[in-house]
Coordinates of C-alpha atoms in Angstrom, one line a residue:
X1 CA -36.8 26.2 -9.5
X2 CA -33.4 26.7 -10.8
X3 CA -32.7 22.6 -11.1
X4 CA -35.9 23.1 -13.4
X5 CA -34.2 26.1 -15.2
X6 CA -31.3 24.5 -15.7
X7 CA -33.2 21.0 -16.9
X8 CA -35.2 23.5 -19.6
X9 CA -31.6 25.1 -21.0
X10 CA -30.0 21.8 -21.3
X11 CA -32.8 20.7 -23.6
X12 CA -32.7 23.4 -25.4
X13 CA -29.2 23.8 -26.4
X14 CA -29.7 19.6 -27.0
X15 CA -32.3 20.5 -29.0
X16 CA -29.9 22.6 -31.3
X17 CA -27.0 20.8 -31.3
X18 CA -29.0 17.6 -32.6
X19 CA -30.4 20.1 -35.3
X20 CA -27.5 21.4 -36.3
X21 CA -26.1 18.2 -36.6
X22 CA -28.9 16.9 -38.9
X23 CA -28.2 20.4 -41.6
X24 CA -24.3 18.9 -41.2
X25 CA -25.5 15.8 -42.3
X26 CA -28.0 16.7 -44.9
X27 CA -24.5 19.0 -46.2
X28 CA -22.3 16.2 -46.0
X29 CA -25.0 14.2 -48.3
X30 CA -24.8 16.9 -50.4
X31 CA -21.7 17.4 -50.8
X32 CA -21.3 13.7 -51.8
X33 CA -23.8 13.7 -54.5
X34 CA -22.4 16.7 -56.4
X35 CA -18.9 14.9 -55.9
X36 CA -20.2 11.9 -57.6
X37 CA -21.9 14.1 -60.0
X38 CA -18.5 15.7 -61.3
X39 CA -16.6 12.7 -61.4
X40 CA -19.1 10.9 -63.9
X41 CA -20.8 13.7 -65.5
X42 CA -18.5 16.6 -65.2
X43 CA -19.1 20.1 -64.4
X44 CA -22.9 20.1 -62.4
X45 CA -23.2 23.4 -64.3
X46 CA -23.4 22.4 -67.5
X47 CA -26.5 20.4 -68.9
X48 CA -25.8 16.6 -69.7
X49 CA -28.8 14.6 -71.5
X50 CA -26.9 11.4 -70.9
X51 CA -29.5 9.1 -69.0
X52 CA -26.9 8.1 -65.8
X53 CA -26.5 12.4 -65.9
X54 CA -30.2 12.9 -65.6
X55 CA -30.7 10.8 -62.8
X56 CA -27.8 11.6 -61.1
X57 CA -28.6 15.8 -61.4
X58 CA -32.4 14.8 -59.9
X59 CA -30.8 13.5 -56.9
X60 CA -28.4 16.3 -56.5
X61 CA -31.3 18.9 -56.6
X62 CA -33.2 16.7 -53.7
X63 CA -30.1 16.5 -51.6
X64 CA -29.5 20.4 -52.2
X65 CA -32.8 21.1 -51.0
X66 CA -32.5 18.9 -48.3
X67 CA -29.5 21.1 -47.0
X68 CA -30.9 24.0 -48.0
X69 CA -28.6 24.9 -50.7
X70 CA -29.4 27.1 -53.9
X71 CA -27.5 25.3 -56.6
X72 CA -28.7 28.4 -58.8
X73 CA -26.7 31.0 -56.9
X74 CA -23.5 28.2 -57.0
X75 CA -23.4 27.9 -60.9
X76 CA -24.6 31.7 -61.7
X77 CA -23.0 33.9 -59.7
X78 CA -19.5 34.2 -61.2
X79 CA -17.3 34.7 -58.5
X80 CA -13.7 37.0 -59.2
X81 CA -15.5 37.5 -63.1
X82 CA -16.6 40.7 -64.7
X83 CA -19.2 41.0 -67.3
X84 CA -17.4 44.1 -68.6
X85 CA -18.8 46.8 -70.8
X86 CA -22.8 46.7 -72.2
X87 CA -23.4 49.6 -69.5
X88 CA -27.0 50.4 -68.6
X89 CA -26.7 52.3 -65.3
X90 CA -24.3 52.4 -62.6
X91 CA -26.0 51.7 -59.0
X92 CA -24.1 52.6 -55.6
X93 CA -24.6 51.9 -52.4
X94 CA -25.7 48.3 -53.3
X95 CA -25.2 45.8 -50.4
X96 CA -25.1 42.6 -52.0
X97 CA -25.4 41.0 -55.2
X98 CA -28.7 39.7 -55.1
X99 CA -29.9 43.3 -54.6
X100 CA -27.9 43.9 -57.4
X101 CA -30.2 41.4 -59.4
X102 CA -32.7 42.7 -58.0
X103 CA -32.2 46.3 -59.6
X104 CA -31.6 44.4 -62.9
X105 CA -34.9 42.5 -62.5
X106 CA -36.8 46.2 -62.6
X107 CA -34.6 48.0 -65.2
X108 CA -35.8 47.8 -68.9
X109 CA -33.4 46.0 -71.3
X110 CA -31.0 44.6 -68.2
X111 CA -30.1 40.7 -68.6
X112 CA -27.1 41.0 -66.3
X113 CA -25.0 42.5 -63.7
X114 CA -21.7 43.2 -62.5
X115 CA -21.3 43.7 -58.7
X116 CA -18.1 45.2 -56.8
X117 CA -18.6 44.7 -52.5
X118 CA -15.5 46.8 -51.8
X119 CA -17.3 49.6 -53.7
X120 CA -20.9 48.5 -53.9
X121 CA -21.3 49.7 -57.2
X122 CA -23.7 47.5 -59.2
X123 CA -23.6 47.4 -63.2
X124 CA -26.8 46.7 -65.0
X125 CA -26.1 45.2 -68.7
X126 CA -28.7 44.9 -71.5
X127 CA -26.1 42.2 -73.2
X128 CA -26.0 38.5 -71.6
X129 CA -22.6 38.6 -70.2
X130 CA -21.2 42.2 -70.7
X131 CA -19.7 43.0 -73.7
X132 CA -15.6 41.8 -72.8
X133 CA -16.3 39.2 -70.2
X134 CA -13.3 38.3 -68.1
X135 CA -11.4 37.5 -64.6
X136 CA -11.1 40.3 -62.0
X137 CA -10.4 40.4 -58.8
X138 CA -13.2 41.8 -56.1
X139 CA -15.8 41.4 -59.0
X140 CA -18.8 39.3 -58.9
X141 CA -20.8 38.5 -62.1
X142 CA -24.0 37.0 -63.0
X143 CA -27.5 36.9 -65.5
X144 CA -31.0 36.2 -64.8
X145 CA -31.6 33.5 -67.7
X146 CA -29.0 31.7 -65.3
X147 CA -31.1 31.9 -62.5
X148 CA -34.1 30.9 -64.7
X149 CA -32.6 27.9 -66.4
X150 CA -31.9 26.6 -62.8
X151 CA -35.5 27.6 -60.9
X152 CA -38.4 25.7 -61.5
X153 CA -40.5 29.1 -61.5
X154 CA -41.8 28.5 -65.4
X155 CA -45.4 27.5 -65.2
X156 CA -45.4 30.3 -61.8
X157 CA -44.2 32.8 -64.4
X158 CA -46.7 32.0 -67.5
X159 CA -49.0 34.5 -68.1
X160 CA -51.8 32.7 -70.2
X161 CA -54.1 35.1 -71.9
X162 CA -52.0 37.9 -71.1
X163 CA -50.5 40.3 -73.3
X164 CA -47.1 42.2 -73.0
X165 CA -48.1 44.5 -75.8
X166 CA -45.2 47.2 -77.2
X167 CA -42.3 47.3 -76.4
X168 CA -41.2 44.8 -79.6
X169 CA -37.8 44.6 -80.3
X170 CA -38.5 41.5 -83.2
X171 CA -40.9 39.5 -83.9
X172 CA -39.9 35.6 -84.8
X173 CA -42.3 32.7 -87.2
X174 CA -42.7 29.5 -86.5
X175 CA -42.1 29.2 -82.7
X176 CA -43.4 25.7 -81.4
X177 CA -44.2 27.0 -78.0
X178 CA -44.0 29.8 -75.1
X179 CA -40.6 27.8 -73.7
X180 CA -38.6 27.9 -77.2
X181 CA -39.7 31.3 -77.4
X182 CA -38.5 32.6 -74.3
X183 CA -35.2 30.3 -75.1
X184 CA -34.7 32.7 -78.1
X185 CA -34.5 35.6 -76.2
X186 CA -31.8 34.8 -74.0
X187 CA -29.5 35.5 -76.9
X188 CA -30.5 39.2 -77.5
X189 CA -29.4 42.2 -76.3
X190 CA -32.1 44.1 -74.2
X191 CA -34.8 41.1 -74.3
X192 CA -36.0 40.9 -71.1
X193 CA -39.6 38.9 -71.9
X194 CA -41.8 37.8 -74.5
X195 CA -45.2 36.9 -75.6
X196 CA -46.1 34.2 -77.6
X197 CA -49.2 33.1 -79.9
X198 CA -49.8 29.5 -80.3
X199 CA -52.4 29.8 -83.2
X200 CA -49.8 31.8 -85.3
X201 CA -46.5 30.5 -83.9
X202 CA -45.2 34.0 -83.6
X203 CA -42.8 34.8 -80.5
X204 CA -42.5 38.7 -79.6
X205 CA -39.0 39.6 -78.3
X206 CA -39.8 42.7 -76.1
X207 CA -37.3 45.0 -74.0
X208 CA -39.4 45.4 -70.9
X209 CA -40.5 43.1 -68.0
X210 CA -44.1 43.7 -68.9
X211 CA -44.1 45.5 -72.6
X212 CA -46.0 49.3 -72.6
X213 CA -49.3 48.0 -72.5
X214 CA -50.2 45.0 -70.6
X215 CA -53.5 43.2 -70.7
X216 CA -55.5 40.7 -71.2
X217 CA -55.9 39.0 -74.9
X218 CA -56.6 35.3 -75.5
X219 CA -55.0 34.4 -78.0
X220 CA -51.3 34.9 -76.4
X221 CA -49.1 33.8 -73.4
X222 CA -46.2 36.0 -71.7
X223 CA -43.4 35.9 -69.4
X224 CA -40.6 37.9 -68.6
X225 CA -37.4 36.1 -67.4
X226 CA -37.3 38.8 -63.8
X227 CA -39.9 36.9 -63.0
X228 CA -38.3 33.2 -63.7
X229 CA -34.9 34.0 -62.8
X230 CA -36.6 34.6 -59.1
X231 CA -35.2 38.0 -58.8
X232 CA -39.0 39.9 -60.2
X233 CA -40.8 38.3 -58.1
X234 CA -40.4 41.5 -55.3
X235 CA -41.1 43.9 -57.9
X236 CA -44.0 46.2 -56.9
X237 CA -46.6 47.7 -59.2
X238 CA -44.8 50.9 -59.5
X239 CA -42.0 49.0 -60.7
X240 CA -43.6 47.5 -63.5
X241 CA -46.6 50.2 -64.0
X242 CA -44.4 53.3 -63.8
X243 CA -42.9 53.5 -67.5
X244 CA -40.3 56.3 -67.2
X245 CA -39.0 58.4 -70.5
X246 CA -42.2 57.4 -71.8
X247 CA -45.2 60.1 -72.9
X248 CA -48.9 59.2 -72.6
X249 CA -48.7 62.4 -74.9
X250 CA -52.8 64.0 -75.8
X251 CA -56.1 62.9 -74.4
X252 CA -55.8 65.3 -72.1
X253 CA -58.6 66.3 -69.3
X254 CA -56.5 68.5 -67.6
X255 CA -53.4 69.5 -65.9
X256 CA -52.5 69.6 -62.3
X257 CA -49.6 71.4 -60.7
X258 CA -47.2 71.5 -58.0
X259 CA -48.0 67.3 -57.6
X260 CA -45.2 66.2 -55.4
X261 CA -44.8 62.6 -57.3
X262 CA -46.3 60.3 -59.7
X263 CA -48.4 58.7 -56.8
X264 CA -50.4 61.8 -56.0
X265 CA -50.7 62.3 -59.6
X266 CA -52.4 58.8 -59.7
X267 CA -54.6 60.1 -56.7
X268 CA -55.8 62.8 -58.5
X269 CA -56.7 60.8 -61.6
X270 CA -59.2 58.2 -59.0
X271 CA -60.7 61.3 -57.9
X272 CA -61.0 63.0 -61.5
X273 CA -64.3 61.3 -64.1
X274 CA -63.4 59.9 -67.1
X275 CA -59.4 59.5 -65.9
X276 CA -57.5 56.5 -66.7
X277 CA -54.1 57.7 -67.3
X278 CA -51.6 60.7 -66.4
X279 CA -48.4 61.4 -67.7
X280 CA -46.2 63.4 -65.0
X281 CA -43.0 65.2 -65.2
X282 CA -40.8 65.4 -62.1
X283 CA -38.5 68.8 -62.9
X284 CA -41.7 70.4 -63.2
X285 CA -43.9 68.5 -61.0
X286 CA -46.9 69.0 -63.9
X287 CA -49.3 66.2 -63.9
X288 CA -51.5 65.5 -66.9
X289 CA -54.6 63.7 -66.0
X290 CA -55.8 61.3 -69.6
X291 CA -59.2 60.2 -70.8
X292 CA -57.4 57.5 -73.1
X293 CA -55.7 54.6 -71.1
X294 CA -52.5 55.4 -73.0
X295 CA -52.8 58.8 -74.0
X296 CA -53.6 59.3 -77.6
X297 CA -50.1 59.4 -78.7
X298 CA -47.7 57.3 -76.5
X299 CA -44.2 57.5 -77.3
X300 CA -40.5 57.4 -75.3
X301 CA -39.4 60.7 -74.2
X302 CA -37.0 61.8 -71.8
X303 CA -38.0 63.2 -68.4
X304 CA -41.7 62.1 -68.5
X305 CA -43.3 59.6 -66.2
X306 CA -46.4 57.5 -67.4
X307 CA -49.0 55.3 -65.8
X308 CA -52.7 54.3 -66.0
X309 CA -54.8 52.8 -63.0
X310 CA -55.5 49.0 -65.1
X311 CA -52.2 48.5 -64.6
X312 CA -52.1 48.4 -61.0
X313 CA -55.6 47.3 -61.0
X314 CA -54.6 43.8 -63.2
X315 CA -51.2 43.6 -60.0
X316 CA -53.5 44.1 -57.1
X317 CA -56.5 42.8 -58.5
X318 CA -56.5 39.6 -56.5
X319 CA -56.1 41.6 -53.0
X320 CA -58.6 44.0 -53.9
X321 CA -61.5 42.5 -55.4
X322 CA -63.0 40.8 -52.2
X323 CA -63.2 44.7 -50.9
X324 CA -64.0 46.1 -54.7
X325 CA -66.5 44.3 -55.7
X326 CA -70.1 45.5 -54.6
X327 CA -72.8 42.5 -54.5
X328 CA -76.1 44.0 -55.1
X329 CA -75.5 47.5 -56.0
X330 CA -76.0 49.7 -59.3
X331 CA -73.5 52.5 -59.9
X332 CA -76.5 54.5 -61.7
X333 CA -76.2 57.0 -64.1
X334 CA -73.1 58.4 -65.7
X335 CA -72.8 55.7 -69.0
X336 CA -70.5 55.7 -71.3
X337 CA -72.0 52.4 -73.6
X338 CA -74.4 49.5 -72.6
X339 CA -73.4 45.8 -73.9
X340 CA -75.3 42.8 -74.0
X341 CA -74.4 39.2 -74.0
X342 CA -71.8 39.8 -71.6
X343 CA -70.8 36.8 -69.8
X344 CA -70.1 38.1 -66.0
X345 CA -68.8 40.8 -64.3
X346 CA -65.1 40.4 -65.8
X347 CA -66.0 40.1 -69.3
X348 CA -67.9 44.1 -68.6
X349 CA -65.1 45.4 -66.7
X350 CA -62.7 44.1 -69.8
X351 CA -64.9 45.8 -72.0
X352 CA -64.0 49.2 -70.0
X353 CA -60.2 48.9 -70.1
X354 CA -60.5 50.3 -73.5
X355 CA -63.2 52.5 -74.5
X356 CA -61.9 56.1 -73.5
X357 CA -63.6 58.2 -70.1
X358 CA -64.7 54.3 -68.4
X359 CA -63.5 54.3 -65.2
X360 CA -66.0 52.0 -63.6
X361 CA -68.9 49.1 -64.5
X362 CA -72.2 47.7 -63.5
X363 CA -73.0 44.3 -64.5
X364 CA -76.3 42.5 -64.6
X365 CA -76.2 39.3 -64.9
X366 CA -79.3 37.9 -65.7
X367 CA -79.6 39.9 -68.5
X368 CA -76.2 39.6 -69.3
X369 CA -75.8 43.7 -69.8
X370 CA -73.1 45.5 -69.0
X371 CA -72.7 49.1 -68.5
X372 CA -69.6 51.4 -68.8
X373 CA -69.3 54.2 -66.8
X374 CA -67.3 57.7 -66.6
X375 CA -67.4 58.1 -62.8
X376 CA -66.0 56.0 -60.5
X377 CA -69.8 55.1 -58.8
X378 CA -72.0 56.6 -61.9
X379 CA -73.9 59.8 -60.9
X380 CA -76.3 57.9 -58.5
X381 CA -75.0 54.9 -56.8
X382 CA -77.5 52.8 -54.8
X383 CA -78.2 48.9 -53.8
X384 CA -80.0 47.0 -56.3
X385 CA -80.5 43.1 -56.1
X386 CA -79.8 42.3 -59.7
X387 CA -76.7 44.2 -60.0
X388 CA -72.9 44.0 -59.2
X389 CA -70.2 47.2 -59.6
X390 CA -67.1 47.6 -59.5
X391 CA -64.6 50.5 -60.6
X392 CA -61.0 50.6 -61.6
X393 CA -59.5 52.9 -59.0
X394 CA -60.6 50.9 -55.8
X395 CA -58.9 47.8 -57.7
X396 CA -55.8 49.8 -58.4
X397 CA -54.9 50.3 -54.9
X398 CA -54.0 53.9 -55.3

């Protein structure tokens, strides 16, 4: 028995010395390409178009992710550099710097950070590299169009028929497509993602990952850079459906108090007909439940929290709908508007997103009527073969 124990060990500890010399090897191979690399191309950093460069840079990338080797973190992360000034927010307690991106990643306006491990104080800056870049000791530097430039995550990003609506800092003519658009934000301060319309060749420069009011339209594509740079993509819905200084102000149903958090005041909105909205102020812990998906009014405004359900419905959609959707079953009663040649069940619930009190749809199809509703399962909800329901709260996730 222990001849056989010893026999299993000794393959084992074979087994990971003959690995571990394979990831030396696939280094060494590495390290040999990028040598090459420099010596005819210069610095594997910068772009070169030159054919031999081209080539060359294709096999570097293969051997890199051979050895498992992120040539984006090499070339962006600035080592002993600080991206001084351009101040968003100071973060402490921040471990590393790719939790440092991270926090950029969910802040409004941030492009870039500077990061300090003796301290862990993390830097968010809305300007590309800080506003006096320079060396310093113990600091460690980087921006997410870096990352983005060097991570295939483009076409994983690209929201087609998606809007990031508000949140405009320009607007640009003649724009040959969603890439050069997003290349012209890299150069602006706070510009953070953008939505583009091929039809009219505008580009929309905005200052948040997702603008103030995303949703669907299409006749426009999106991205935001968190998302590219491969630092967004651990963003939750809060992160990108909570818009904080920002007032859903009017279309009030009612106000709730003594709500712990922004959450509960969600809750209380699924639970509330006609509510699609709330606007919620912490000091106070007043929570203002909406009939309007923005509020009647939106606007910035210090100390107010704001979110509506289609938000996190459109980020958890795809977990949720197998469980949302009811086959075969009418949520009677309770209509806000009836509309014909509608062309599935989608097409109804888009038509709810924004007509003020719907919080919920039944769709039949052969008819091709849809039905808007102000409670979440109408007044009377029972099974009926020619209809399908479904209501924004259960898609939310909340």
């Amino acid at each position: 028995m222990a001849k056989l124990l010893w026999v299993i060990v000794s393959l084992a500890l074979l087994s990971v010395a003959l690995a571990s010399k394979s990831e030396e090897k696939k280094l060494k191979k590495y390290e040999k390409v990028k040598k090459k690399y420099v010596k005819k191309c210069g610095d594997f950093c910068v772009e070169n178009d030159r054919k031999k460069c081209v080539k060359l840079m294709k096999k570097l990338y293969k051997a890199a992710a051979a050895a498992s080797v992120d040539m984006a973190r090499e070339c962006c992360i600035k080592k002993d550099f600080d991206y001084q000034g351009a101040d968003l927010e100071r973060v402490g307690g921040v471990p590393n710097v790719d939790v440092c991106l991270e926090a950029c990643a969910g802040k409004a306006g941030c492009k870039s950070v500077a990061y300090q491990a003796s301290s862990k104080n993390c830097w968010l800056k809305y300007k590309l590299v800080g506003a006096n870049p320079g060396k310093k000791v113990g600091v460690d530097s980087a921006n997410l169009f870096c990352f983005a430039h060097r991570r295939s995550l483009f076409e994983k990003c690209k929201r087609d028929k998606y809007d990031f609506w508000g949140a405009d800092l320009t607007r640009l003519s003649n724009i040959g497509s969603l890439k050069e658009c997003a290349g012209k934000c890299e150069n602006v301060d706070r510009c953070v993602s953008v939505t583009y319309a091929p039809a009219s060749k505008y580009c929309w420069l905005k200052k948040r990952v997702e603008g103030l009011r995303g949703g669907y339209n299409a006749n426009v594509q999106s991205i935001n850079i968190a998302c590219a740079s491969g630092y967004g993509s651990n963003l939750s819905s809060q992160d990108i459906c909570v818009l904080k200084n920002y007032d859903y102000e009017g279309a009030d149903i009612k106000k709730v108090s003594g709500i712990p958090n922004i959450h509960s005041c969600l809750q209380s909105c699924t639970k509330e007909p006609k509510c699609k909205s709330v606007a919620y102020v912490p000091s106070r812990k007043d929570c203002w439940l909406k009939y309007r998906i923005y509020g009647a009014s939106p606007k910035d405004k210090a100390g107010v929290e704001s979110a509506n359900l289609f938000c996190f419905a459109d980020k958890n959609k795809s977990q949720n709908q197998d469980k949302c959707v009811r086959k075969k079953f009418d949520f009677w009663g309770a209509d806000v508007e009836r509309f014909v040649n509608v062309g599935s069940l989608w097409d109804c619930y888009g038509k709810c997103r924004g007509r003020d009190n719907c919080v919920s749809v039944t769709y039949v199809a052969a008819a091709k009527h849809c039905y808007t509703k102000f409670k979440v399962e109408g007044d009377r909800p029972q099974s009926k073969d020619s209809c399908e329901s479904v209501n924004v709260a259960c898609l939310s996730g909340i």
